[in-house]
Each structure stands twice: as structure tokens, then as C-alpha cells.
C-alpha positions as MATLAB code, in Angstrom:
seq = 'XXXXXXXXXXXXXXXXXXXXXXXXXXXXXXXXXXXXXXXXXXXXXXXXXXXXXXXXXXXXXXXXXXXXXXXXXXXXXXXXXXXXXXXXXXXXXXXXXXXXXXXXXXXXXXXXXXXXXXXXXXXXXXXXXXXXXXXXXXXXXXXXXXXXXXXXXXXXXXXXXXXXXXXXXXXXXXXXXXXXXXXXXXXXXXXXXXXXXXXXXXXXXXXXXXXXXXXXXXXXXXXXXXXXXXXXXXXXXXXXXXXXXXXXXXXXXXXXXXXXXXXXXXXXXXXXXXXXXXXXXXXXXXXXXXXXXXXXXXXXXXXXXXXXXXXXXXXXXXXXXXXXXXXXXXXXXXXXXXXXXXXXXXXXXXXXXXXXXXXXXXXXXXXXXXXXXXXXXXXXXXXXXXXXXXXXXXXXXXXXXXXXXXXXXXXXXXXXXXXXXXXXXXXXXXXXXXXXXXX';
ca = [
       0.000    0.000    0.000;
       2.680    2.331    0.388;
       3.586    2.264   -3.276;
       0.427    3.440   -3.935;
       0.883    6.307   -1.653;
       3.780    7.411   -2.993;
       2.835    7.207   -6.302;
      -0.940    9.102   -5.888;
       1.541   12.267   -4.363;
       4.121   12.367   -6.709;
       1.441   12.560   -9.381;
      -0.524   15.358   -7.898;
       2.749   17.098   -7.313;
       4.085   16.574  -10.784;
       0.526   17.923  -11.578;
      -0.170   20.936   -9.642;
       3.874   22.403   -9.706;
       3.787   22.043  -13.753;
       0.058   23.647  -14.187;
       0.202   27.061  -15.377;
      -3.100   27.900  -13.518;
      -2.596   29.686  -10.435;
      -4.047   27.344   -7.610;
      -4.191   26.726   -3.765;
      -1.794   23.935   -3.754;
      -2.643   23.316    0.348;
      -6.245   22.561   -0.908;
      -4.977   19.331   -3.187;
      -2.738   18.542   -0.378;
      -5.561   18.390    1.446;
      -7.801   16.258   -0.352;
      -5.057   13.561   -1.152;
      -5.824   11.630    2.080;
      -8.909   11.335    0.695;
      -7.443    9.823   -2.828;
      -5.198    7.549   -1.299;
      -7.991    6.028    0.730;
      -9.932    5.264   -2.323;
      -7.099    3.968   -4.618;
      -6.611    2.010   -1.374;
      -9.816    0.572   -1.407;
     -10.095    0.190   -5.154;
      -6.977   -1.914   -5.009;
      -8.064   -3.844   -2.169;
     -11.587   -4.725   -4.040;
      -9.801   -4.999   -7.373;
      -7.660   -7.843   -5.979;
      -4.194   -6.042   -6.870;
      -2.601   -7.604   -3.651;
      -2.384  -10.858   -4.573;
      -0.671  -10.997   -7.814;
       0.116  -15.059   -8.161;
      -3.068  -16.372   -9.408;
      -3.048  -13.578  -12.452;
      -1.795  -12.904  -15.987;
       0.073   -9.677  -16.370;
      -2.075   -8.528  -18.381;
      -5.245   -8.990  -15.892;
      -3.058   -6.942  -13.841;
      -2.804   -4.516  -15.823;
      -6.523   -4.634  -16.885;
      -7.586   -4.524  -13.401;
      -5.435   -1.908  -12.756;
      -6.943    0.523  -15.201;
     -10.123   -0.273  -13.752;
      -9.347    1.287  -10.506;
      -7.843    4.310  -11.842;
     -11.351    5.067  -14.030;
     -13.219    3.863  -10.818;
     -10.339    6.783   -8.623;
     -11.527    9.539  -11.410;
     -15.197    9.330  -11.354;
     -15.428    8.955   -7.502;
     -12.946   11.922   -7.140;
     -15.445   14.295   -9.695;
     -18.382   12.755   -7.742;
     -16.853   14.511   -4.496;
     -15.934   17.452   -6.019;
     -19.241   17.921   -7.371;
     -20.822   17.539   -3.776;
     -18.274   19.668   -2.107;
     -19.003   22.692   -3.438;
     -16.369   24.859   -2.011;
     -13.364   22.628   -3.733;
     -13.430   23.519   -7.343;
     -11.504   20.346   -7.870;
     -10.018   21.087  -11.867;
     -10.805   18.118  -14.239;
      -7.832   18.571  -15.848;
      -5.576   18.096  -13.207;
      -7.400   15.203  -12.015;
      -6.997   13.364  -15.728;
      -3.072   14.117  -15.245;
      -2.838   12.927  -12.282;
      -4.761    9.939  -12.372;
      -2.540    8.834  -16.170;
       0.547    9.549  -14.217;
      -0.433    7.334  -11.358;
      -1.541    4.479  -13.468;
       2.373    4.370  -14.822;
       3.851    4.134  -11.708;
       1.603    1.601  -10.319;
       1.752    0.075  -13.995;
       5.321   -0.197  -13.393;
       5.713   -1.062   -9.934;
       3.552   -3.827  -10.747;
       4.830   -5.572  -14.043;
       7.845   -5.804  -11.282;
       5.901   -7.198   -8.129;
       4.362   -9.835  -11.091;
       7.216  -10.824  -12.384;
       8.588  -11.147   -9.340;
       5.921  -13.039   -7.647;
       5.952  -16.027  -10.479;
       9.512  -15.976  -10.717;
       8.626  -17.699   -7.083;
       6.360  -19.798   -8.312;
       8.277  -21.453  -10.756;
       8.039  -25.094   -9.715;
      11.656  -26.977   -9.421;
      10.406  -30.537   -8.826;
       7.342  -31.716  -10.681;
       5.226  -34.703   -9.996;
       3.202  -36.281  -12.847;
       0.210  -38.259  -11.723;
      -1.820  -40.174  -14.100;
      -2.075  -43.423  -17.091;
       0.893  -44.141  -19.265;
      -0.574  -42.910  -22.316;
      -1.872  -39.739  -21.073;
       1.762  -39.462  -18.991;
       3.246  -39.418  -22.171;
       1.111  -37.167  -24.202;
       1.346  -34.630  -20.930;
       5.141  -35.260  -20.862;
       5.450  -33.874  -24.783;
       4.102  -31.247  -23.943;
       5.851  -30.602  -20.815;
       8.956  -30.651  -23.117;
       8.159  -27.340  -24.691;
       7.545  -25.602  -21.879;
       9.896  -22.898  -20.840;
       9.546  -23.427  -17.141;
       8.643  -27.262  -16.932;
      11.039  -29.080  -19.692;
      13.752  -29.494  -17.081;
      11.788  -30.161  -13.626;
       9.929  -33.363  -14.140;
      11.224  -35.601  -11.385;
       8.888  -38.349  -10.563;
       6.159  -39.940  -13.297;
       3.844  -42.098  -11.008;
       1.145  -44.193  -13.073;
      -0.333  -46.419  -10.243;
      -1.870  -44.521   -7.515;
      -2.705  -47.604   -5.437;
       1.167  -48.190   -5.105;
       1.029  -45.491   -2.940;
       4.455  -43.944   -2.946;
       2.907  -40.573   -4.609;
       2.894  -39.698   -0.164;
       6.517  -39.614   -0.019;
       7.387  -38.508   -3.772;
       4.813  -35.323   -3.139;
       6.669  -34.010   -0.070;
       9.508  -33.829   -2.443;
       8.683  -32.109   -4.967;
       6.354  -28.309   -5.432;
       4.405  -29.178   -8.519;
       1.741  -32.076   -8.356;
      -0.106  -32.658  -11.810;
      -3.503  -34.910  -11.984;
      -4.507  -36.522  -15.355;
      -8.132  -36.247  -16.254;
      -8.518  -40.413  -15.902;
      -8.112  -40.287  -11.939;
     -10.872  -41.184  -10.230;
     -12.693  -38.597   -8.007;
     -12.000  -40.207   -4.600;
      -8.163  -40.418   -5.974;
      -8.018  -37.063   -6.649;
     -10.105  -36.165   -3.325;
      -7.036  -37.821   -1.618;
      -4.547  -36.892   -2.918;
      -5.725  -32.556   -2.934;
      -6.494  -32.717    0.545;
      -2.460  -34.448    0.837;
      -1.009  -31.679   -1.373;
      -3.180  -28.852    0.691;
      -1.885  -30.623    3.983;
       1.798  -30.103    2.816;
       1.284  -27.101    1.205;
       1.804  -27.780   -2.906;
       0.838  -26.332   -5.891;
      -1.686  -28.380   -7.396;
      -2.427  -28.558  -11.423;
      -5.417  -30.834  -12.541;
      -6.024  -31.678  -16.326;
     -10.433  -30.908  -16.439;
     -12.471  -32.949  -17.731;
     -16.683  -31.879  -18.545;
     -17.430  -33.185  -15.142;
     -15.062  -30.985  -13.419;
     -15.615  -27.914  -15.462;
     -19.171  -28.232  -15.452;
     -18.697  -28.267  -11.073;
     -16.010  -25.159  -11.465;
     -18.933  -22.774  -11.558;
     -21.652  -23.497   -9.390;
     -24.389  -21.857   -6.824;
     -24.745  -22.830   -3.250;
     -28.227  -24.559   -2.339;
     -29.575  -26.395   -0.007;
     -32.250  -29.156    0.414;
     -33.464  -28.796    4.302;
     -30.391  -28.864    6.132;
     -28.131  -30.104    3.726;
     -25.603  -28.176    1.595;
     -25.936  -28.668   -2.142;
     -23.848  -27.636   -5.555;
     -26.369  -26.229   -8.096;
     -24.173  -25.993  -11.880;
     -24.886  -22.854  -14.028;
     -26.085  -23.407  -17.271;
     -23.035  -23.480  -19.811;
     -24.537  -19.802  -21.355;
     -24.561  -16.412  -21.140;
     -27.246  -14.365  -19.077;
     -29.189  -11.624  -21.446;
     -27.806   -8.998  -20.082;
     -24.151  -10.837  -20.746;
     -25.445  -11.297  -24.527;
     -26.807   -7.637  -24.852;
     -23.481   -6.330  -24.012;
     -21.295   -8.850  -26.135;
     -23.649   -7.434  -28.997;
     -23.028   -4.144  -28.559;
     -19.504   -4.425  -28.190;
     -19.140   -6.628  -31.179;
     -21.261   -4.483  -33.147;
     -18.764   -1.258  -31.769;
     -15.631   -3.207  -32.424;
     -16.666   -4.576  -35.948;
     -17.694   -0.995  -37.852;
     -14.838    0.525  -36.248;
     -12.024   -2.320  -37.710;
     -13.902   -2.542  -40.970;
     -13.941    1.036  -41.695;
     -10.202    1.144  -41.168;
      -8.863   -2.193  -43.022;
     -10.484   -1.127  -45.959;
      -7.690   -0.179  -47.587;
      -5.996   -3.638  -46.442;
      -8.778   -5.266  -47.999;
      -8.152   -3.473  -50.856;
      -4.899   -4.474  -51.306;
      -5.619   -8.093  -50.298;
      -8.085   -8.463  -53.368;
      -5.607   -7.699  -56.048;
      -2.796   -9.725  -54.352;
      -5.442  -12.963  -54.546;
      -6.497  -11.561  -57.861;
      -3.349  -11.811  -59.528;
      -1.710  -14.962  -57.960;
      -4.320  -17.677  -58.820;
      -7.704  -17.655  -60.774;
     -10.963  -17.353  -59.150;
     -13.050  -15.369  -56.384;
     -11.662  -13.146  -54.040;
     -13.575  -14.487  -51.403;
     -14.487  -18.289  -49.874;
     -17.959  -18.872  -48.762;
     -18.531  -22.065  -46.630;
     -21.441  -23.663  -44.815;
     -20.690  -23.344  -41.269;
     -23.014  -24.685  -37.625;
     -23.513  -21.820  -35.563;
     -25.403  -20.761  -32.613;
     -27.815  -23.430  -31.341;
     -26.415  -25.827  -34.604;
     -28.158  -23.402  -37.287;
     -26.159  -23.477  -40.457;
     -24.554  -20.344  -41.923;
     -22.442  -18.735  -44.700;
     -18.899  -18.186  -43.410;
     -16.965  -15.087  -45.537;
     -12.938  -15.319  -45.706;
     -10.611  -14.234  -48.620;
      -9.408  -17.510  -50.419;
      -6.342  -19.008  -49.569;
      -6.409  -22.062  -51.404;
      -6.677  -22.844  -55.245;
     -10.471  -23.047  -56.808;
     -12.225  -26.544  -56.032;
      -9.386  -27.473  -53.449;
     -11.486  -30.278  -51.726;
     -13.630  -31.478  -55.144;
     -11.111  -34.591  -55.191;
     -10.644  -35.164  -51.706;
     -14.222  -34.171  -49.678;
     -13.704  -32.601  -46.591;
     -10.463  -32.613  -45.024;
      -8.654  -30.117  -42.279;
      -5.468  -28.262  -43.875;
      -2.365  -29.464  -43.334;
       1.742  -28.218  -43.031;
       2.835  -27.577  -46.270;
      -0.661  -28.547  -47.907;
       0.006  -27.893  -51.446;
      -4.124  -26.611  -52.091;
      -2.851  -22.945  -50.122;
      -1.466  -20.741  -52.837;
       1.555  -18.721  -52.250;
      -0.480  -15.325  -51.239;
      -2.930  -17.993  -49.410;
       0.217  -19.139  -47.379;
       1.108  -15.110  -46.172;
      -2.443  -14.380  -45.233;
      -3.118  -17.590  -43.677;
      -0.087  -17.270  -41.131;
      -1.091  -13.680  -40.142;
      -5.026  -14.619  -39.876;
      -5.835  -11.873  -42.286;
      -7.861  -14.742  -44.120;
     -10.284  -14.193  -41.217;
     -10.730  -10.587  -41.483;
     -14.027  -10.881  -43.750;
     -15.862  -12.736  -40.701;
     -16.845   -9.153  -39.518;
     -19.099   -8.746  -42.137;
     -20.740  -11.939  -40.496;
     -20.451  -10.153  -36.773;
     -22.517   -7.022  -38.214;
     -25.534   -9.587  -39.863;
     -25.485  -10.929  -36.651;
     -24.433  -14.833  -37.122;
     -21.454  -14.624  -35.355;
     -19.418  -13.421  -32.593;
     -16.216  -11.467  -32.693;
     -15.257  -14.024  -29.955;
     -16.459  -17.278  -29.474;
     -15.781  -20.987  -30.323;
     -14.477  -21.488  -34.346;
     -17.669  -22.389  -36.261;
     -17.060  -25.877  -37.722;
     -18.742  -27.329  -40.938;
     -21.101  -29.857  -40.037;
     -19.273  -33.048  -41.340;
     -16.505  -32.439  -38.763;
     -19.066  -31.613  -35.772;
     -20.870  -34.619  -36.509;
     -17.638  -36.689  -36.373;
     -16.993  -34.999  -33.049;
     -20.065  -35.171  -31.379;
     -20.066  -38.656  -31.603;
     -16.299  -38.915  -30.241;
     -17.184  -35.819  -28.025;
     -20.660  -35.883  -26.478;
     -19.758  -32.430  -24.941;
     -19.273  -31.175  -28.371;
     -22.376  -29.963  -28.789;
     -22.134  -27.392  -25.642;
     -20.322  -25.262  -28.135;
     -23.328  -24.116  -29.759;
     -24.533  -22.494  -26.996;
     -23.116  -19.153  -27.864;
     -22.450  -17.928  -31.365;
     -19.387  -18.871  -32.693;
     -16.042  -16.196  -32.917;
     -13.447  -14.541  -34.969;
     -11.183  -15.753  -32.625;
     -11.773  -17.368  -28.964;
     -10.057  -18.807  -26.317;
      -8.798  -21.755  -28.239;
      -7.297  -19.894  -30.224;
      -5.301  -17.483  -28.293;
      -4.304  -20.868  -25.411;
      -3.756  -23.461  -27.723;
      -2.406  -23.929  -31.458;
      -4.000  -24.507  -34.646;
      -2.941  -28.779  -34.061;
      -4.167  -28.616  -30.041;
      -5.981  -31.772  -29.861;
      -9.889  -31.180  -30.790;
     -10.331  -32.709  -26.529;
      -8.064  -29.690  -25.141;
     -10.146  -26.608  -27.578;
     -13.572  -28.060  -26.589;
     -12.159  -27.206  -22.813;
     -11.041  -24.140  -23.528;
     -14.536  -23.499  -25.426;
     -16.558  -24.569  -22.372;
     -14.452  -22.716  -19.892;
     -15.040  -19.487  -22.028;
     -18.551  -20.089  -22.159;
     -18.705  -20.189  -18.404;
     -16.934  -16.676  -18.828;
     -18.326  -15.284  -21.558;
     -18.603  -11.806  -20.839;
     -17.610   -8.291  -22.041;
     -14.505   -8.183  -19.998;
     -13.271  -11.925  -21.111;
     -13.897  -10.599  -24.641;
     -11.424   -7.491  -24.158;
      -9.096   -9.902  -22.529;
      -8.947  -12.450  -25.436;
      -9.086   -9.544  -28.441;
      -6.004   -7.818  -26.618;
      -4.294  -11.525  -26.498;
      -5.186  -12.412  -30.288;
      -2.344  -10.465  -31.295;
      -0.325  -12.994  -30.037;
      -1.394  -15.498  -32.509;
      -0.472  -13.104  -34.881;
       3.311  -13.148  -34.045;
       3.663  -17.134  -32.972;
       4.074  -19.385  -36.053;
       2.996  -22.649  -34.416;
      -0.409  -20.615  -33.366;
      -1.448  -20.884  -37.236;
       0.188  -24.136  -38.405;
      -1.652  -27.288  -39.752;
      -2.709  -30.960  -38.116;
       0.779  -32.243  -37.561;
       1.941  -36.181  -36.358;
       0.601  -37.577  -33.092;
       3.325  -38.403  -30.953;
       3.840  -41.883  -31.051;
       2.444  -43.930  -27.361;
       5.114  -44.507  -25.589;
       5.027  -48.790  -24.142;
       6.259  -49.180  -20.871;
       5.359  -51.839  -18.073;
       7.516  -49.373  -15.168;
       4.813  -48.849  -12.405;
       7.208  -45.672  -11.247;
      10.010  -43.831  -13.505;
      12.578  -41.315  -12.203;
      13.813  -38.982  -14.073;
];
């Protein structure tokens, strides 16, 4: 707290000795008591003390929430207390210089924080198979490659006791049991380790849930995987916002798009497709063309692929930066989808996946996106299991604030190459009889 008092004075001082309006400097001094107490409070009710269990850029997010919250309450009390004149202007100032120094005192106390975090000895808990699908993973990940100590497939062996007290990461496949996992949470909250646990529907269906109760007993009532109306008024009206504003100024990039597909390969400028939307109703998707004319007449339907030799060479460029997808707000203005939301599939692929994927059809619950949560957390070969998770846990989410959070984090996906790359091999299964592996 007492970075943000030194921060909400130096700003009003920076503010008031550089104004070239005469003014009663012991009044401000005055009322910044008053200011600190409610940036105080605002960080206290944001949750800005406890940095571990966010993304930077929630931080930040959150951050700039307080500061709008500081302004208006400030011209609230200056508009009550009519004998300080309190000048807008100076307020603005001094609330944008605050936010950088608690914008910067912060991307410190977050890095620092999960810096702390970062788990030297990991535990993996689960079957063979789905061991070694977690493990390949694991591999590529900056902070986990090098700290997988123990791999434990047989929980009724029972040495996971002694292996968790030695290490600060515990990791729970989705195939546990719920009595195993039961176990072994209340072990790891016992000793005081960070527990990750790969979801499955059940779980995430449980994550969000209202308290009940029948008589005396307490009960878990699940929300409907949806959003509220009043969620799905304002996602409209942001989309709608969002949508004319980007489409009014790519049209020149669209422009320039159209000739480039024009002149490298015969036929339209843009790809209509058939796409399931909202509730399973069937839709025209719009993207520019990236592949030559009748790419699929020989084959039927089948999902792109690295190198797949139907993408054309301007195809290829537009693909990788998801310009392709820019057309799709034509279909946010009609009103058919989302800017974002799960990808639409065509309906030979859902079909396929509902059957593999009961959950699948969940997704249709909201309308489908430009981009979505799938997209910006996983890659374009994330196993179709691991986006229908990240789908249902947005749709428990979906509101205006998720959206801002996912459009600001799309950009991403525009700089990472393996965001926008095709279905790749599956890692081989890996045939082992070892009840317990060190590493």
C-alpha cells in the first residue's frame, strides 16, 4: 500500500507544480488523504494484492479499472463539495501519471511473484498414455522441460505420499478417479503444494456453481453453460462497436488483399462455406481464399495441413497472419457470429466430433467467434479434446470483460508461427510396463 501512496503524491505534485493555472496547492494537499484512501480501497476490491493467481495482463486490466473507478469517484466529491473547485484537468493528469507508476511497480511485483512460483520438482500423476502425451508437452515448456522428477502411473502403489513431499508441482490426469483425486488434494493442501489438474466436462461443469440447499443439507447447483441476457446484450453491442470501427479502417488492407489474390491464382476473391452456428443453425462463413479453386472437389472434406500444397503462395502469407479471417466481420454485423467465441465448424466435422465428443455440442450455446479462447491458449494442431475445454471454460466466462481480454491476447497469434500451423503427427504412445520412472 505504500507504493500506492507514494505514487498518488508524486502525481498530484508533478501535476499541480507544472500547471500554469494559479491554484491553492494546500487545498490538493488536502484532499489527497482522501485519494489515497480510495485507490486504497479500489486496489483492495480490485484484488491487486495478490498478484500469483493472475496474468500480467489482468493486472494490468484490473489496474486501469481502478484508476477510471479513482476519477469518477474523485469528480463525484468534487461535485458535492461545493467549495473545492476540484479542476478536471488536473485530475486526468494525475490519475494517467499514477496508473504508470503503479503500472510499473507492478509488471515488477508480477514478475517477481511467479519468478517464485516457478516449480523446481514436478510430480506427474496419471495413465501411461496420457503421462506421455502430458510429458510432450511438458517438453516445450519454458519453465517445466527441465523439472519433471517423478512420473507415477499407479496410484494404489502409494508412494505418490513420499514422492509429493519432495517435490512443489503435483499434476492430476483427467482419468483419476474422483476419490483419488479427493485424496490426494487434501495431501497436497496438507503439505502445502501447488496443485495442477487436467479438467475434464465433469469438473468444469462443477467449477462454476451456486450454493443450495435441500433442508439442512448443503448442495452444488451448476450454471447453465450460457450467457445471461444482459451478458449477450453487451457482447452485442460491443461486437457491433468493435466490428464498424475495424472494418472502416482495413479497408484499404482489404483493398490491397483483393488484387494480391487476384493476380496470384484464378478465381473469387472471397471463400464462402457452410458453417453450424449458434444453437447448430447453419450459416455462410466469408474469408478471402487461400487455397486454389475446387481445393477439396477430389478429396471431400479434409482439415489443412503443413505444407498442404491446395494454399497458394499469397494464401500461405495471409493464412499465417489470420488476415484470411478478417471478412468474418461482415458476419459479426448480420449478426451470425461473434467477434469471440468458439471457431464455427462445418457440419461433417461436428458430426464426427459429437459422436467422439458428447460435450461437443455445448459449443453451440453461444455464437461462434473470430477468434476465442482456443485460439489465443492453444495452437491450430491442439488436440480437438483440449479446444472443446477451452470453449466450455469461455462459455462459463463469456462476458464483455473476457472478450477485451482475449481480443487484446489475439495479437499474439499473430506473431507465434505454431499458433497458425496445420494438423501435424501424433506423438507416437510410448510402451512401458515401469509402475514408477525417475527422471
Amino acid at each position: 500500500m505504500a507504493i500506492v501512496a507514494v505514487s498518488s503524491y508524486i502525481a498530484m505534485c508533478i501535476v499541480v507544480a507544472y500547471s500554469a493555472v494559479d491554484l491553492d496547492i494546500e487545498l490538493y494537499h488536502r484532499m489527497l488523504p482522501v485519494m489515497l484512501s480510495i485507490v486504497g480501497l479500489l486496489v483492495v476490491f480490485e484484488g491487486l494484492l495478490s498478484l500469483k493467481r493472475k496474468k500480467q495482463i489482468e493486472v494490468m486490466l484490473d489496474l486501469a479499472i481502478a484508476m477510471v473507478k479513482m476519477f469518477i469517484i474523485m469528480m463525484a466529491i468534487s461535485f458535492f463539495l461545493r467549495e473545492f473547485a476540484y479542476s478536471r484537468s488536473i485530475l486526468i493528469l494525475a490519475t494517467m501519471i499514477q496508473f504508470v507508476g503503479l503500472a510499473f511497480w507492478y509488471s515488477l511485483w508480477w514478475q517477481f511473484e511467479h519468478h517464485e512460483m516457478i516449480p523446481r520438482k514436478v510430480l506427474v500423476m496419471g495413465s501411461v498414455d496420457e503421462n506421455h502425451r502430458l510429458l510432450t508437452h511438458l517438453r516445450t515448456n519454458t519453465y517445466l522441460k527441465d523439472h519433471v522428477k517423478y512420473i507415477c502411473p499407479d496410484y494404489d502403489g502409494g508412494q505418490w505420499r513420499a514422492f509429493i513431499k519432495d517435490v512443489d508441482l503435483v499434476i492430476l490426469s483427467t482419468e483419476m478417479h474422483l476419490n483419488q483425486k479427493a485424496e490426494m488434494l487434501h495431501y497436497c493442501q496438507i503439505n502445502n503444494k501447488q496443485v495442477f489438474i487436467l479438467p475434464n466436462f465433469y469438473e468444469l461443469y462443477c467449477s462454476k456453481v451456486d450454493l443450495d440447499k435441500i433442508d439442512d443439507i448443503p448442495v452444488f447447483r451448476p450454471r447453465y453453460l450460457g450467457p445471461t441476457a444482459e451478458q449477450r446484450i453487451l457482447k452485442r453491442f460491443l461486437d457491433i462497436s468493435i466490428a464498424t470501427i475495424v472494418t472502416v479502417a482495413l479497408i484499404p488492407i482489404f483493398v490491397l488483399i483483393a488484387i494480391a489474390i487476384r493476380v496470384d491464382s484464378p478465381g473469387p476473391i472471397f471463400f464462402t462455406q457452410r458453417r453450424v452456428g449458434q444453437y447448430e443453425k447453419e450459416f455462410s462463413i466469408f474469408k478471402f481464399r487461400t487455397m486454389c479453386v475446387d481445393a477439396e472437389k477430389q478429396t471431400g472434406p479434409v482439415l489443412a495441413t503443413i505444407d498442404d500444397p491446395r494454399i497458394t503462395r499469397v494464401g500461405r502469407f495471409i493464412r499465417a497472419t489470420r488476415i484470411d479471417e478478417l471478412p468474418q466481420l461482415i458476419n459479426v454485423l448480420i449478426g451470425n457470429m461473434s467477434i469471440v467465441g468458439p471457431r464455427p465448424e462445418r457440419a461433417f466435422f461436428v458430426e464426427m466430433l459429437k459422436k467422439e465428443l458428447p460435450e461437443y455440442i455445448h459449443r453451440s450455446n453461444v455464437k461462434p467467434g473470430i477468434t476465442g479462447m482456443a485460439q489465443v491458449y492453444g495452437k491450430y494442431n491442439t488436440s480437438p479434446y483440449s479446444k472443446l475445454i477451452y470453449d466450455l471454460i469461455y462459455i462459463q466466462k463469456c462476458n464483455v470483460l473476457t472478450d477485451l481480454m482475449i481480443m487484446l491476447k489475439t495479437v499474439r497469434v499473430l506473431v507465434y508461427k505454431e499458433h497458425s500451423e496445420g494438423v501435424g503427427a501424433e506423438c507416437p504412445k510410448r510402451n512401458t510396463s515401469d509402475v514408477l520412472n525417475k527422471m
